[in-house]
Tab-separated table of C-alpha atoms and ligand atoms in Angstrom:
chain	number	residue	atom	x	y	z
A	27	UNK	CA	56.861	-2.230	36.472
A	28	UNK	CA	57.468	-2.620	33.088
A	29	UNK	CA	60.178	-5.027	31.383
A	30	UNK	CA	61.902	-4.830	28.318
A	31	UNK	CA	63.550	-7.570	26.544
A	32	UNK	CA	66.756	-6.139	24.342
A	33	UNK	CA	68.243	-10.247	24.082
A	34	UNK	CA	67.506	-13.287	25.210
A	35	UNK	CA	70.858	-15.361	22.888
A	36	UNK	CA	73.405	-16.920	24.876
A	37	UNK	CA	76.990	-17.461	24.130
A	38	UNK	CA	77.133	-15.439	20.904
A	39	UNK	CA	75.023	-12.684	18.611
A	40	UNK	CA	72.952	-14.575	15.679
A	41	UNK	CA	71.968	-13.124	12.787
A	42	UNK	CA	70.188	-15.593	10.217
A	43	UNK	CA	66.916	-14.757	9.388
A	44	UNK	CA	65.431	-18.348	10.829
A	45	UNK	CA	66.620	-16.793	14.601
A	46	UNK	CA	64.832	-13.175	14.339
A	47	UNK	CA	61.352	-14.942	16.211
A	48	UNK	CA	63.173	-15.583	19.265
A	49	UNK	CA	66.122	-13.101	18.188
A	50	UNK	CA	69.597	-13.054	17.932
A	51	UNK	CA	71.368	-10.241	20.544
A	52	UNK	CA	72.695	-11.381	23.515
A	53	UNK	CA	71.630	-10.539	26.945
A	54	UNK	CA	70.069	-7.454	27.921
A	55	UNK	CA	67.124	-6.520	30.040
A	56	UNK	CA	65.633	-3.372	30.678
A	57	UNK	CA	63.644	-3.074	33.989
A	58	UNK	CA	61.145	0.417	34.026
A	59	UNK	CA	59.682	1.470	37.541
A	60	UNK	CA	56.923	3.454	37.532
A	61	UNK	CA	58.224	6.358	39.109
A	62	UNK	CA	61.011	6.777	36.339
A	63	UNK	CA	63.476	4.558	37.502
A	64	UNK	CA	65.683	2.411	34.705
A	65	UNK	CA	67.456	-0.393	35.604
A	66	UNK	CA	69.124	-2.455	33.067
A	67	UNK	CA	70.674	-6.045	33.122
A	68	UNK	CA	73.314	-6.942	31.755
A	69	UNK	CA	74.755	-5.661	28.572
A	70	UNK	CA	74.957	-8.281	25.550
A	71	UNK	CA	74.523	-6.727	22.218
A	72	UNK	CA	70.404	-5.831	23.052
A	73	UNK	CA	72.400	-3.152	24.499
A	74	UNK	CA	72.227	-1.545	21.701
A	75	UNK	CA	68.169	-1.495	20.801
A	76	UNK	CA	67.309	-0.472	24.939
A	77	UNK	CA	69.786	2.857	24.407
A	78	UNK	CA	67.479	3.666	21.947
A	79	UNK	CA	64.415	3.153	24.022
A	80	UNK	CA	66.299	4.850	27.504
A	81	UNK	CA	66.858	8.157	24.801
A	82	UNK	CA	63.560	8.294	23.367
A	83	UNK	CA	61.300	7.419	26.772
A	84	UNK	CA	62.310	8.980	29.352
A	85	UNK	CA	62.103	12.327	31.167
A	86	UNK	CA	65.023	11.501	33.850
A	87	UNK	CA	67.994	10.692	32.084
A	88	UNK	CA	69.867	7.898	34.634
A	89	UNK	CA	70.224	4.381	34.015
A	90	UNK	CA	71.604	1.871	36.373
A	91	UNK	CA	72.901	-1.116	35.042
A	92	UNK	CA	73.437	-3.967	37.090
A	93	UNK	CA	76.031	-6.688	35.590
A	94	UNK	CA	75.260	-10.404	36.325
A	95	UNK	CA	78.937	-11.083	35.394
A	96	UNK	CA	81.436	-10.409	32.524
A	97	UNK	CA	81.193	-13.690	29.966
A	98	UNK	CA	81.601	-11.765	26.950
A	99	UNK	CA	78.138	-12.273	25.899
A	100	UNK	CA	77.027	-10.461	28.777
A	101	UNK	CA	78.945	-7.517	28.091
A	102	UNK	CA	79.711	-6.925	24.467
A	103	UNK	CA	76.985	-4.417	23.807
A	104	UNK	CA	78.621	-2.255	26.152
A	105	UNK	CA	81.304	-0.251	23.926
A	106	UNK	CA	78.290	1.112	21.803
A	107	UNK	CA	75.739	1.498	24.329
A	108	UNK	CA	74.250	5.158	23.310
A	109	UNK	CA	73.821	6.216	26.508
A	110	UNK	CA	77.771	6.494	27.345
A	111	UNK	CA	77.921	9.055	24.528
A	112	UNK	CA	75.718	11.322	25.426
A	113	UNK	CA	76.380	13.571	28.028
A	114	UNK	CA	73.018	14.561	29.383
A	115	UNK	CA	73.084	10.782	30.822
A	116	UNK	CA	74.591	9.248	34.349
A	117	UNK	CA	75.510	6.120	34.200
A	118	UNK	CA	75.209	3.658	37.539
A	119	UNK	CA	77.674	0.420	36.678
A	120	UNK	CA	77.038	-1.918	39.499
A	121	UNK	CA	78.018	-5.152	40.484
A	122	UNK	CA	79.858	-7.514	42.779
A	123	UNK	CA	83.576	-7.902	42.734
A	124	UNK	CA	84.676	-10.956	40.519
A	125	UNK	CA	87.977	-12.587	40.486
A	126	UNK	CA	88.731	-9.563	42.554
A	127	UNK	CA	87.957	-7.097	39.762
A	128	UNK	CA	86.073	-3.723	40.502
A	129	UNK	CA	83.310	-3.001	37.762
A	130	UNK	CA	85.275	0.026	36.931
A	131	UNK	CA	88.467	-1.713	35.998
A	132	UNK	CA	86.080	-4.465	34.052
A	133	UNK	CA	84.908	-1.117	32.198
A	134	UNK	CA	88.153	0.271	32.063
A	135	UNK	CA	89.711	-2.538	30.252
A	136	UNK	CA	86.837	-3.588	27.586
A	137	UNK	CA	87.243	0.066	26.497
A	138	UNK	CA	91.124	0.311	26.323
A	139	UNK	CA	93.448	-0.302	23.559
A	140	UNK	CA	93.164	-2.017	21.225
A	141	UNK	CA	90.107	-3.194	21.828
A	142	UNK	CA	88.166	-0.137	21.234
A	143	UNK	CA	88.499	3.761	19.643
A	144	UNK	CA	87.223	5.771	23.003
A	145	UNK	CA	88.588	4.929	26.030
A	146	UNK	CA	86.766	5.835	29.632
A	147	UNK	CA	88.094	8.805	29.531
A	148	UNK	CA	86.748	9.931	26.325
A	149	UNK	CA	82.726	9.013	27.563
A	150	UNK	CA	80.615	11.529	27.311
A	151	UNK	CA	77.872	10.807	29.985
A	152	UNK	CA	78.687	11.010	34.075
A	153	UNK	CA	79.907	7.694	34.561
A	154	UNK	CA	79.316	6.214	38.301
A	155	UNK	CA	80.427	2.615	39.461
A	156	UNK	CA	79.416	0.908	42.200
A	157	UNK	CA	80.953	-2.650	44.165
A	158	UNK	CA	77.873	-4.229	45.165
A	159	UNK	CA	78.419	-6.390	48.810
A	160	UNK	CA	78.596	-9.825	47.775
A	161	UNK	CA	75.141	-11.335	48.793
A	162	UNK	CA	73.126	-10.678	52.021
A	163	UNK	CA	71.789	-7.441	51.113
A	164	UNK	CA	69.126	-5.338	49.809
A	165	UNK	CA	69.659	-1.275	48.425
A	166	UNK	CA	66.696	0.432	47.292
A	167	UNK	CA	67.090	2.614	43.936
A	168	UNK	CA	64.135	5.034	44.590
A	169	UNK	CA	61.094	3.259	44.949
A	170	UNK	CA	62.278	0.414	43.755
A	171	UNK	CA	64.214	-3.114	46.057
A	172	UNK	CA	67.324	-4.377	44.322
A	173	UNK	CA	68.528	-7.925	46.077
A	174	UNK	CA	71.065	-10.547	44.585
A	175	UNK	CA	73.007	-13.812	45.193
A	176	UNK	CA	75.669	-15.916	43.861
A	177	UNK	CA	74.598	-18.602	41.783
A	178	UNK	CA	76.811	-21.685	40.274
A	179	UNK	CA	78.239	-20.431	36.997
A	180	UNK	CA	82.522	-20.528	35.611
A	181	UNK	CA	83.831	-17.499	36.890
A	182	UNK	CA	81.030	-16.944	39.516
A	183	UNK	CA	77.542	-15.125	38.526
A	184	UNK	CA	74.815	-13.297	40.527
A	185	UNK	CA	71.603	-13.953	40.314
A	186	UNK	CA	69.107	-10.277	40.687
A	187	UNK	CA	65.829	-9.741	42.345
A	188	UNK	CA	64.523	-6.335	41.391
A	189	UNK	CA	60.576	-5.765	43.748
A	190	UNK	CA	58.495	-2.619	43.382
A	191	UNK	CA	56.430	-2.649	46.677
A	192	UNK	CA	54.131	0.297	45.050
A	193	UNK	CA	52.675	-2.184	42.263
A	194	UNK	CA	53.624	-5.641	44.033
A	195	UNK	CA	55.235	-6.660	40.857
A	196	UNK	CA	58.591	-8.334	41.313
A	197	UNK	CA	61.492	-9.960	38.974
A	198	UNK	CA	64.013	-12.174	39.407
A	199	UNK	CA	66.549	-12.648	36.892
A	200	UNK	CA	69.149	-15.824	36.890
A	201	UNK	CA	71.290	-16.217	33.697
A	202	UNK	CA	74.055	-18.056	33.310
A	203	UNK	CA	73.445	-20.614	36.108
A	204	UNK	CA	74.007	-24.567	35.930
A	205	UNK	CA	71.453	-25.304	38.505
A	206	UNK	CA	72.037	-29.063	38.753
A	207	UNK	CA	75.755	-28.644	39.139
A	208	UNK	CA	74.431	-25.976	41.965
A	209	UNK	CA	75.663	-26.740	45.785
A	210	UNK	CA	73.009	-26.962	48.550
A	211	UNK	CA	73.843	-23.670	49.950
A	212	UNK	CA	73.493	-22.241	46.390
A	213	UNK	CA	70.204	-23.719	45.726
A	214	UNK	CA	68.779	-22.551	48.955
A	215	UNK	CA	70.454	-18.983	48.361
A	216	UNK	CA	68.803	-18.862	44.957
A	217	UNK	CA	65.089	-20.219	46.169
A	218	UNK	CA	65.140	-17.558	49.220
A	219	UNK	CA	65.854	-15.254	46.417
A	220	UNK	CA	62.982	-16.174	44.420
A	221	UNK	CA	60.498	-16.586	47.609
A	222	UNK	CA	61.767	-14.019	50.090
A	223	UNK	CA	60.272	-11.681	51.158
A	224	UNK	CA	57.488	-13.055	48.763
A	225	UNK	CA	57.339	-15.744	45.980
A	226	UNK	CA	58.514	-13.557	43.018
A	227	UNK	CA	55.912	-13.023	39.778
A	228	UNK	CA	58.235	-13.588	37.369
A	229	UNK	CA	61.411	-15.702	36.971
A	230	UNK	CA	63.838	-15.447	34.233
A	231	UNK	CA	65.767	-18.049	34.211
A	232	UNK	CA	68.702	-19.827	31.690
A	233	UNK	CA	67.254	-23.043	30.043
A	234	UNK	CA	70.248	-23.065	27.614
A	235	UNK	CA	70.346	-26.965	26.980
A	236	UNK	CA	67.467	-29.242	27.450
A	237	UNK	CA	68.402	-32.521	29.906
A	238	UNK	CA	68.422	-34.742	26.835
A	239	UNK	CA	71.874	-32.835	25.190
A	240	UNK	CA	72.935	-31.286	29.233
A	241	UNK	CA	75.053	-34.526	29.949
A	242	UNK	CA	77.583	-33.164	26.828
A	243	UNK	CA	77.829	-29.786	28.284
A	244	UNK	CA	78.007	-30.524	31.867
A	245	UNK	CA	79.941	-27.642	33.826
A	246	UNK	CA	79.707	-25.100	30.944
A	247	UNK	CA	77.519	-23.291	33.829
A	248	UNK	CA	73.911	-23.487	32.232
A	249	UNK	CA	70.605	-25.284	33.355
A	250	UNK	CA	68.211	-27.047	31.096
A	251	UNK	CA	64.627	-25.315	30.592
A	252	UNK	CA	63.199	-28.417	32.262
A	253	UNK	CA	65.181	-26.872	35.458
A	254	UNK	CA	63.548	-24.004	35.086
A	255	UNK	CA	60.164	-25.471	35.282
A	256	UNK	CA	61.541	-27.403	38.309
A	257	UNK	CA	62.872	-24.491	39.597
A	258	UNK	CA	59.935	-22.014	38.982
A	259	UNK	CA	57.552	-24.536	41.014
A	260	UNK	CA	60.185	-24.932	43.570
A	261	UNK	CA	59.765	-21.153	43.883
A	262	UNK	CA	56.507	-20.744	43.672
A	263	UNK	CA	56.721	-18.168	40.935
A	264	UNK	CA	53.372	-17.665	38.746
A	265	UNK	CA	55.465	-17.772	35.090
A	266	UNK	CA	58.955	-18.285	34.372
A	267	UNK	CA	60.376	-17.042	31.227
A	268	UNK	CA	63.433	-19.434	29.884
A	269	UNK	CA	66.027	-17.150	28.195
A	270	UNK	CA	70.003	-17.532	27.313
A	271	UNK	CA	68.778	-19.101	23.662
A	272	UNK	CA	71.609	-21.632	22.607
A	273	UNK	CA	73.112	-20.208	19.460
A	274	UNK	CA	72.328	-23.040	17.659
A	275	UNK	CA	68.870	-23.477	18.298
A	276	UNK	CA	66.406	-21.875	16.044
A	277	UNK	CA	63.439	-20.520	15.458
A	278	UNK	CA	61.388	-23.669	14.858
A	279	UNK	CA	63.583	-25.382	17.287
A	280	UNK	CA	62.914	-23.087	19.852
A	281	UNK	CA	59.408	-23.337	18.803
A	282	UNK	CA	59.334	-27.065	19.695
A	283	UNK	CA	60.967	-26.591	23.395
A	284	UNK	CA	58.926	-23.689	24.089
A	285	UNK	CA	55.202	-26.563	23.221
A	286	UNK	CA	56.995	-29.173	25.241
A	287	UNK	CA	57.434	-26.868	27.960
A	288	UNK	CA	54.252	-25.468	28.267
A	289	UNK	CA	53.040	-28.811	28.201
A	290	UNK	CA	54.609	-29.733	30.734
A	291	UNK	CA	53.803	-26.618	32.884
A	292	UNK	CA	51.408	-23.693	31.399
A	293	UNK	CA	53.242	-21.086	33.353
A	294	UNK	CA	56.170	-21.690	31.182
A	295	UNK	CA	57.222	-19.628	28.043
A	296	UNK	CA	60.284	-18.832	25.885
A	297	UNK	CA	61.477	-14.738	26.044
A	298	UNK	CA	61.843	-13.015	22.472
A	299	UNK	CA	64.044	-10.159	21.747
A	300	UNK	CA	61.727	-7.338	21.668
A	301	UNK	CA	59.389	-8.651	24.542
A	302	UNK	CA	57.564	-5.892	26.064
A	303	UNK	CA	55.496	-7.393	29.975
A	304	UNK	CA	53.616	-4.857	32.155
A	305	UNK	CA	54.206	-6.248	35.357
A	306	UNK	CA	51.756	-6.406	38.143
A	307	UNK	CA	51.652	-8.167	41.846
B	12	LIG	ZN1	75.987	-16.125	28.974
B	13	LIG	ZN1	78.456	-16.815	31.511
């Protein structure tokens, strides 16, 4: 299982050219399964470089994209995502309801007027959506296991657990989560997540703040990357990767967190735009 990393910014798109080591577009993963399948997370503006790598690579042309929620910086890549223009492609758009909203109406509106030129019904590619259950649940997409949970985030967020049982290589992906704001129940959702129904490889987790500058920003829904160590551990993951990049943090800040944390815990790393892992049990 190969994965992709099209952004790794939280909060908003940066541009200066002392943010392009860690990179400046805004969530979006791409998730490759050996037999062909291509699932994407989220779509920030990294969106827009993992179109180009779905049109070039592949023989099957279907993407699913799985929405953690619909924070703008989660979803603003979407409007010029190649793959909705091009009508050799279908399109899976799946998620949980939020504040009772289908993921068709979220797509519906974030395309209407006048907030963009070509509405849903001017797409070119075969456009599916699916309303995920809630939590408690696992759907397999081809060889691949998809499984999921709320986590503690404004506005709710779900956390995704993507296994391939052909390689033994699983992923579980968590941004946008304020894990020390986090309920029990939440907690112990999110660790069965991570350990069930074995302790994931790989976590990717948000480390937005760090716990020294976390007590200013308490409840804007984001964890510190010292959580994610604590988490990762916790979880008995082999490496977590810390991702949702505060905008204002850059390169040679990042730099610094990233030494302290794999100080602290040599399983520990930052994720880069641009990040290519080959994934193995
Ligand atoms: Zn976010
Ligand atoms: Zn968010």
């Amino acid at each position: 299982m190969k994965i992709y990393f099209g952004g790794v910014r939280g909060t908003s798109a940066v541009a200066q050219a002392d943010f392009l080591k860690f990179g400046g577009e805004t969530t979006a993963v791409l998730v490759e399964g050996r037999a062909g399948e291509r699932v994407v997370l989220d779509a920030g503006t990294g969106l827009r470089a993992l179109g180009s790598r779905l049109i070039a690579g592949t023989a099957r042309p279907e993407a699913l994209l799985l929405m953690t929620h619909y924070h703008l910086d989660h979803l603003m890549g979407l409007p010029a995502f190649d793959l909705l223009y091009n009508k050799a492609w279908t399109v899976e758009i799946a998620a949980p309801r939020r504040e009772a909203l289908e993921p068709a109406e979220v797509v519906r509106r974030i395309l209407s007027k006048p907030f963009w030129p070509m509405q849903l019904d001017k797409l070119h590619a075969k456009l599916k959506f699916t309303t995920l259950p809630a939590t408690d649940a696992v759907r397999h997409y081809r060889s691949l296991e998809l499984r999921w949970c709320a986590v503690h985030h404004p506005e709710g967020c779900h956390a995704y657990r993507v296994d391939e049982p052909a390689s033994g290589a699983s992923l579980v992906f968590a941004t946008d989560m304020e894990w020390r704001a986090s309920t029990e129940a939440e907690r112990r959702d999110f660790l069965n997540l991570c350990l069930l129904p074995k302790p994931a490889r790989l976590l990717v987790m948000d480390g937005q703040f760090s716990r020294a500058t976390y007590t200013r920003f308490k409840g804007w829904g984001h964890s510190t990357w010292e959580d994610c160590l604590e988490v990762a551990q916790k979880a008995g993951v082999r490496e977590v990767l810390i991702t949702h990049h505060a905008p204002q943090n850059n390169d040679a800040q990042l730099t610094e967190i990233e030494k302290a944390a794999r100080r602290a815990w040599s399983g520990a790393a930052l994720a880069r735009s641009g990040m290519e892992l080959d994934l193995h049990g």
